[in-house]
Short mmCIF file of C-alpha atoms and ligand atoms in Angstrom, two decimals:
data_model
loop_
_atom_site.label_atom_id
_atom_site.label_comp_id
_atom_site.label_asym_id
_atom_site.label_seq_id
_atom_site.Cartn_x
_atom_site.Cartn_y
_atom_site.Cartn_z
CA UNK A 1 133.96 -28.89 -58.57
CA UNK A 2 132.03 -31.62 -61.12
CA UNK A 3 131.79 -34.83 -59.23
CA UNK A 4 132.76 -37.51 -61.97
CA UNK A 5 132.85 -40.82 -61.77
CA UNK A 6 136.11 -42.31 -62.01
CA UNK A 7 136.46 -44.36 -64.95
CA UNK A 8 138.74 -47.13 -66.22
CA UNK A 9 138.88 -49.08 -69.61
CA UNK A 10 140.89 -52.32 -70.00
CA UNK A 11 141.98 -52.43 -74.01
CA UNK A 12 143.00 -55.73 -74.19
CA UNK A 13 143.79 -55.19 -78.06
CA UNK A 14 144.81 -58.31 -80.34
CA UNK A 15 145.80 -60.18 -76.75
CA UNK A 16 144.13 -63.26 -75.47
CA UNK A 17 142.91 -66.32 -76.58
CA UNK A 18 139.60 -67.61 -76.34
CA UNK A 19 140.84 -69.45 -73.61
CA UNK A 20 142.66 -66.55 -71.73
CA UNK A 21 139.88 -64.46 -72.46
CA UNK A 22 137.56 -66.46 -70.59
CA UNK A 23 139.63 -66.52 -67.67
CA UNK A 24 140.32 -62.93 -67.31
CA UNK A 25 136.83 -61.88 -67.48
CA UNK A 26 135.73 -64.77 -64.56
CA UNK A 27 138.62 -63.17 -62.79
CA UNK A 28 137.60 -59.61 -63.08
CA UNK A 29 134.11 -60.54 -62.59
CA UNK A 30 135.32 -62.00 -59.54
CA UNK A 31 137.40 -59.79 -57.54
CA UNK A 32 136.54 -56.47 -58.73
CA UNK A 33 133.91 -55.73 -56.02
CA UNK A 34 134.40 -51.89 -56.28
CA UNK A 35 133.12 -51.71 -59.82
CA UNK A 36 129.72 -49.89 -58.78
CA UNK A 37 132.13 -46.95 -57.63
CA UNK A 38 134.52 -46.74 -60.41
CA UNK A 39 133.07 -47.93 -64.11
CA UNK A 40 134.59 -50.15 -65.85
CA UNK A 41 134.87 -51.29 -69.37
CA UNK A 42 136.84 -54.30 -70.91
CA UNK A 43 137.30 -54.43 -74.51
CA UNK A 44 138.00 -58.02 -76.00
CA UNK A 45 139.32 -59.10 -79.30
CA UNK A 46 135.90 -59.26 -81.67
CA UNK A 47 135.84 -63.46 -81.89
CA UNK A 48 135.09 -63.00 -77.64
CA UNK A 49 132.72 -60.71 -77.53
CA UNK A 50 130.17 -62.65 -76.67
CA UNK A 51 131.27 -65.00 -74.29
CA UNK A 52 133.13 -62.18 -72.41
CA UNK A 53 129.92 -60.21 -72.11
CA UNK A 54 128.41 -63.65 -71.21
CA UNK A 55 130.69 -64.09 -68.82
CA UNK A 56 130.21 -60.26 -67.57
CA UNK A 57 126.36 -60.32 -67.52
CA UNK A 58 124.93 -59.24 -64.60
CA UNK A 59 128.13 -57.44 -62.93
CA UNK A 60 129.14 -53.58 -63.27
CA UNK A 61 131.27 -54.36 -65.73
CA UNK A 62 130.56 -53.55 -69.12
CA UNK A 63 132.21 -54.63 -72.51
CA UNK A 64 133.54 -52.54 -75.58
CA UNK A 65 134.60 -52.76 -78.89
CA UNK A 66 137.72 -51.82 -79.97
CA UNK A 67 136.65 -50.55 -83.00
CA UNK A 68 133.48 -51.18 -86.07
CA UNK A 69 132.57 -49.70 -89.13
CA UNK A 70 130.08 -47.23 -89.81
CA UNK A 71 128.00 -48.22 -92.24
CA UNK A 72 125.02 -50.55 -91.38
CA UNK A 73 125.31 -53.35 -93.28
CA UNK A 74 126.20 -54.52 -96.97
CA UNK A 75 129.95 -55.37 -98.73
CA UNK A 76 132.34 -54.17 -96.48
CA UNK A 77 134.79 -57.52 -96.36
CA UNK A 78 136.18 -57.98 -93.45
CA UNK A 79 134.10 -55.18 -90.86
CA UNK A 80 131.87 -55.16 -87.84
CA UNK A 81 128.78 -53.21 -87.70
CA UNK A 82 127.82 -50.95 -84.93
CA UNK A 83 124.29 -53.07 -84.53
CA UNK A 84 126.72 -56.18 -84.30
CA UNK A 85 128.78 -54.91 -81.62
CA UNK A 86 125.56 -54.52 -79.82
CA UNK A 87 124.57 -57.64 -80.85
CA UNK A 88 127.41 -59.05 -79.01
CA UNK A 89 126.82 -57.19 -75.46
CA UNK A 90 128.68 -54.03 -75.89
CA UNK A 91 127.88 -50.58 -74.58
CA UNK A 92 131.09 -48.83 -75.23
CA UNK A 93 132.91 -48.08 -78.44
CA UNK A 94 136.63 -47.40 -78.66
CA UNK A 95 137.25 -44.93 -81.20
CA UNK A 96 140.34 -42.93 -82.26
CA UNK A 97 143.27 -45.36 -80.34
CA UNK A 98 146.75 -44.44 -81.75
CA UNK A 99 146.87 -47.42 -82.69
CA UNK A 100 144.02 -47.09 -85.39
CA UNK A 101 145.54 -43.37 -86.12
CA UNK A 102 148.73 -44.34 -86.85
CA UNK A 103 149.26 -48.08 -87.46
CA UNK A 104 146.05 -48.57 -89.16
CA UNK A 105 145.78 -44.93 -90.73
CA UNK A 106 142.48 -43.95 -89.78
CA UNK A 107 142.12 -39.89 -90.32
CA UNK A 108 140.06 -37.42 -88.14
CA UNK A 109 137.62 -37.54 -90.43
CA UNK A 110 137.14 -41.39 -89.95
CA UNK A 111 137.47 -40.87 -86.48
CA UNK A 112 134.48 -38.04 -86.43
CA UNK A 113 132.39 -40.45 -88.68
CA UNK A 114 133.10 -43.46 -86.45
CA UNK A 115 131.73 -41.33 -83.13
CA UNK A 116 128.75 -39.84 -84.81
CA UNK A 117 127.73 -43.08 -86.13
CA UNK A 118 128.26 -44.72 -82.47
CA UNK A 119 126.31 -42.14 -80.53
CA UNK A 120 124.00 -42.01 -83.13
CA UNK A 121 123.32 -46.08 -82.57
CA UNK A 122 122.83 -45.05 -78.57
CA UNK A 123 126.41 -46.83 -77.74
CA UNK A 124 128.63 -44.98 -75.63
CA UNK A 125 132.18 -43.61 -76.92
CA UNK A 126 135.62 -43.45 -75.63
CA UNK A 127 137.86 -41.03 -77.81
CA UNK A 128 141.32 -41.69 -77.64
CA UNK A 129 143.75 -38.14 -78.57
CA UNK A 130 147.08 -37.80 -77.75
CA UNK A 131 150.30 -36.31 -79.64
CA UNK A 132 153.63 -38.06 -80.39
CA UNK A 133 157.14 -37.92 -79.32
CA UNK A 134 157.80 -34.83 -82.14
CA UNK A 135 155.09 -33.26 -81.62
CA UNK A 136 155.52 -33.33 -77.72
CA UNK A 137 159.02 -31.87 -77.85
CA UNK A 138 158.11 -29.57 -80.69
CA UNK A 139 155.86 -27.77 -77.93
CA UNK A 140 152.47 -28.81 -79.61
CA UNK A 141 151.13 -31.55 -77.17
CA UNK A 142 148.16 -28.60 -76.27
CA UNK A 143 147.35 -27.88 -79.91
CA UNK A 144 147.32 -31.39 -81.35
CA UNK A 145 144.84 -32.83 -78.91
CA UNK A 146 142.61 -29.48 -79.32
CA UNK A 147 142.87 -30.34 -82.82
CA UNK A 148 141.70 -33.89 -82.28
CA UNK A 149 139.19 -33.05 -79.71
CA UNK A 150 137.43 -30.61 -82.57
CA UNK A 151 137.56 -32.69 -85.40
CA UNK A 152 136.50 -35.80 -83.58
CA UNK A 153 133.84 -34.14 -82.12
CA UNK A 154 132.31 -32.25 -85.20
CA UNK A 155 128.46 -32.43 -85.06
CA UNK A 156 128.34 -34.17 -81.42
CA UNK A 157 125.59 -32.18 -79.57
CA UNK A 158 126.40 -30.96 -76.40
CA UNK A 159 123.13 -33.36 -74.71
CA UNK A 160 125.35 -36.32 -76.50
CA UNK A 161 128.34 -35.76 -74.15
CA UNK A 162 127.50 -37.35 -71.67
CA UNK A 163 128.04 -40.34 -73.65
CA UNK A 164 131.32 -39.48 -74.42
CA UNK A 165 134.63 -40.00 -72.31
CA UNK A 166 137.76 -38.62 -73.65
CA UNK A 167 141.22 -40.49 -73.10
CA UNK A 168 144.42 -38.59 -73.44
CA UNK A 169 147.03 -41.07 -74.57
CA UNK A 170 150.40 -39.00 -75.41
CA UNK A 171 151.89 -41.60 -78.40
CA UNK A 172 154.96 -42.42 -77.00
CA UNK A 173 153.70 -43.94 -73.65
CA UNK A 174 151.87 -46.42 -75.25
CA UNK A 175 153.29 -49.61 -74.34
CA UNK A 176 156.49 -47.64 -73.84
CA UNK A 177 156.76 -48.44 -69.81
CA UNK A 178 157.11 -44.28 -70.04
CA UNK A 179 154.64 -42.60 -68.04
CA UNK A 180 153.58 -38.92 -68.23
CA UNK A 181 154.47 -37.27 -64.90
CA UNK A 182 150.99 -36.33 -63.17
CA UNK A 183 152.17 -32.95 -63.57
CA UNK A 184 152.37 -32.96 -67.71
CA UNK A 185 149.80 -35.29 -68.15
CA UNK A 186 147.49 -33.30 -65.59
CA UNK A 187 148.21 -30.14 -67.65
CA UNK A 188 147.24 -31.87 -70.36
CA UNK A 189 143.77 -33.11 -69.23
CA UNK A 190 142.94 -29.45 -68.05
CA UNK A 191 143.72 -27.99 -71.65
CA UNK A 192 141.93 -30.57 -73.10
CA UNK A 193 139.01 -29.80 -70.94
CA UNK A 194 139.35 -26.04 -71.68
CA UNK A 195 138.82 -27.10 -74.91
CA UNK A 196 135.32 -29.20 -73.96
CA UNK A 197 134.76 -26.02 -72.52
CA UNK A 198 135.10 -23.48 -75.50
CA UNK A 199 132.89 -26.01 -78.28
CA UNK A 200 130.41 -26.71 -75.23
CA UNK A 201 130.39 -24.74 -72.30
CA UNK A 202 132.03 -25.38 -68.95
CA UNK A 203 128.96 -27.79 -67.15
CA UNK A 204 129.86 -29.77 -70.47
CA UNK A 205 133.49 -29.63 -69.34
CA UNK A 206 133.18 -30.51 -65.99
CA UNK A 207 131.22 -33.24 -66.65
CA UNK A 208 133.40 -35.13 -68.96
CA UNK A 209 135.49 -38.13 -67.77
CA UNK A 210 139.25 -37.61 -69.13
CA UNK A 211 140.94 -40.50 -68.96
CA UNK A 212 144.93 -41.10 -68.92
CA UNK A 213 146.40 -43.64 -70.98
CA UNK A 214 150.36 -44.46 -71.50
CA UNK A 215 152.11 -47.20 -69.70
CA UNK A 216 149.69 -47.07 -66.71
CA UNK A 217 149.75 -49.65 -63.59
CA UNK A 218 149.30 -50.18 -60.15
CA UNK A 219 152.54 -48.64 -59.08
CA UNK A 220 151.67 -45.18 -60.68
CA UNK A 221 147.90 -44.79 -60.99
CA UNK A 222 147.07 -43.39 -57.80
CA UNK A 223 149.68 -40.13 -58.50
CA UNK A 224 147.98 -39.75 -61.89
CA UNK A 225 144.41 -40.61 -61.21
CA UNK A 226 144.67 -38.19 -57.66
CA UNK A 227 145.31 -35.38 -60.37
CA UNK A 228 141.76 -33.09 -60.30
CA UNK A 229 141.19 -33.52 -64.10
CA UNK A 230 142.36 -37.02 -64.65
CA UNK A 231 139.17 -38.95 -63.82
CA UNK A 232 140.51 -42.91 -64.54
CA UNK A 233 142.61 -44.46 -67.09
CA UNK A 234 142.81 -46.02 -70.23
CA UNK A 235 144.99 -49.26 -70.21
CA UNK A 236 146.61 -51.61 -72.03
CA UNK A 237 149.14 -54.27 -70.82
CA UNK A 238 148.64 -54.35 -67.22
CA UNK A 239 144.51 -54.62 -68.57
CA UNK A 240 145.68 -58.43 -69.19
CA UNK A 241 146.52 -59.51 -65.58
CA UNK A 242 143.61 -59.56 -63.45
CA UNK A 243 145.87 -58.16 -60.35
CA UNK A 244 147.05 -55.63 -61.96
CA UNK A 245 143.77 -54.09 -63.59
CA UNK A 246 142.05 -54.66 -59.98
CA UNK A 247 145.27 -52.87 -58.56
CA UNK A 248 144.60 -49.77 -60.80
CA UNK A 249 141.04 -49.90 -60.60
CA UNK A 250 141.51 -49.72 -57.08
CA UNK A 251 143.66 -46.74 -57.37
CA UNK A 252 140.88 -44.93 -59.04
CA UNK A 253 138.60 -45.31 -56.06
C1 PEP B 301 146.53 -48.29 -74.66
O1 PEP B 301 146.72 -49.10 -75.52
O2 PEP B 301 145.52 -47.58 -74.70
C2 PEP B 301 147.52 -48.16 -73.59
C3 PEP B 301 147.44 -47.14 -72.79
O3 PEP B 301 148.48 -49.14 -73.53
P1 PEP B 301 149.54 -49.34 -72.33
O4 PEP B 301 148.78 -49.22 -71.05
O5 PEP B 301 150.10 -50.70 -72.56
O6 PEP B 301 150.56 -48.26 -72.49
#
């Protein structure tokens, strides 16, 4: 059995002002002592960046973006280059969130571009799949995150894996307060896994962190994350209170 560190990311999306920001990541920096045993990542608003990874300097705790743009530089109004976002402190790119997929409309192929272009600047990459409600009860939860994993891996080399984390985020649990059960969402994670496994062979499999994602918090992280392929989570609101992300973080120990 792979020995993986757990793995948690805090998406604290458009949330927090500069203000709150600060005080969350003093907070975290503070009181999450474990965070040499379980990684962490926290993933401000872009205007933060800095002073969160300021604040963050020097503890296990890295910072992410939640998203950039792939191209280096020149007239793209309004984006965030990869070399900026490095610029700013981070080591971790978000890429592939539901929330870019469907609110923002970003297609697999943007989503395979985006993670080429991250691992090709050296950054690491969480990839965020996950089917919704239709799909789910339509039978296809297995077959649309294959389908993600493929496309949004296209052209990743099997030595860039270990750079990569995968988060399985079924749509509608997304700041739903509805929660896989361990059971589905462990199922899940081992398909999704089995198909690391058939695009890069099973050492590649069993080293990749899978992370859960979907209405995740103290209360029910130790059930999911005790689950032998779910190896941390991916979170969203309870990222924003400090006792809460400790309380999952320490579930993942
Ligand atoms: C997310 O946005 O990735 C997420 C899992 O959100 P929440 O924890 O709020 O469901």
């Amino acid at each position: 059995m792979a020995n993986r560190k757990p793995y948690v990311g805090g998406n604290w999306k458009m949330n927090l002002h500069r203000g709150e920001a600060h005080a969350l990541a003093r907070q975290l920096r503070q009181t999450l002592t474990m965070a040499d045993k379980v990684e962490v990542t926290v993933m401000p608003a872009f205007p933060y960046l800095i002073e969160v990874a300021e604040i963050l300097k020097g503890s296990a705790i890295k910072v992410g973006a939640q998203d950039f743009y792939t191209q280096a530089n020149g007239a793209f109004t309004g984006e965030v280059s990869l070399s900026m976002v490095k610029d700013c402190g981070c080591q971790v790119v978000l890429v592939g969130h539901s929330e870019r997929r469907h609110v923002i409309g970003e297609s697999d192929a943007l989503i395979n571009e985006k993670v080429l272009a991250a691992l090709g600047a050296g950054l690491e990459v969480i990839l965020a799949i996950g089917e919704k409600l239709d799909q789910r009860e339509a039978g296809k939860t297995d077959s649309i995150n294959a389908g993600q994993v493929c496309l949004g891996l296209a052209g990743v080399k099997a030595e860039q894996m270990a750079k990569v984390t995968l988060a399985y985020e079924p749509v509608w649990a997304i700041g739903t307060g509805k929660t896989a059960t361990a059971a589905d969402a462990q199922n899940a994670h081992l398909a999704i896994r089995k198909t690391v496994a058939s695009l890069y062979g099973q050492t590649v499999a069993d080293g990749v962190r899978i992370q859960y994602g979907g209405s995740c918090k103290p209360s029910n992280a130790k059930e999911l994350f005790s689950q032998p392929d779910i190896d941390g989570g991916l979170i969203g609101g309870a990222a924003l209170k400090a006792v809460d992300f400790k309380g999952i973080v320490e579930a993942a120990l």
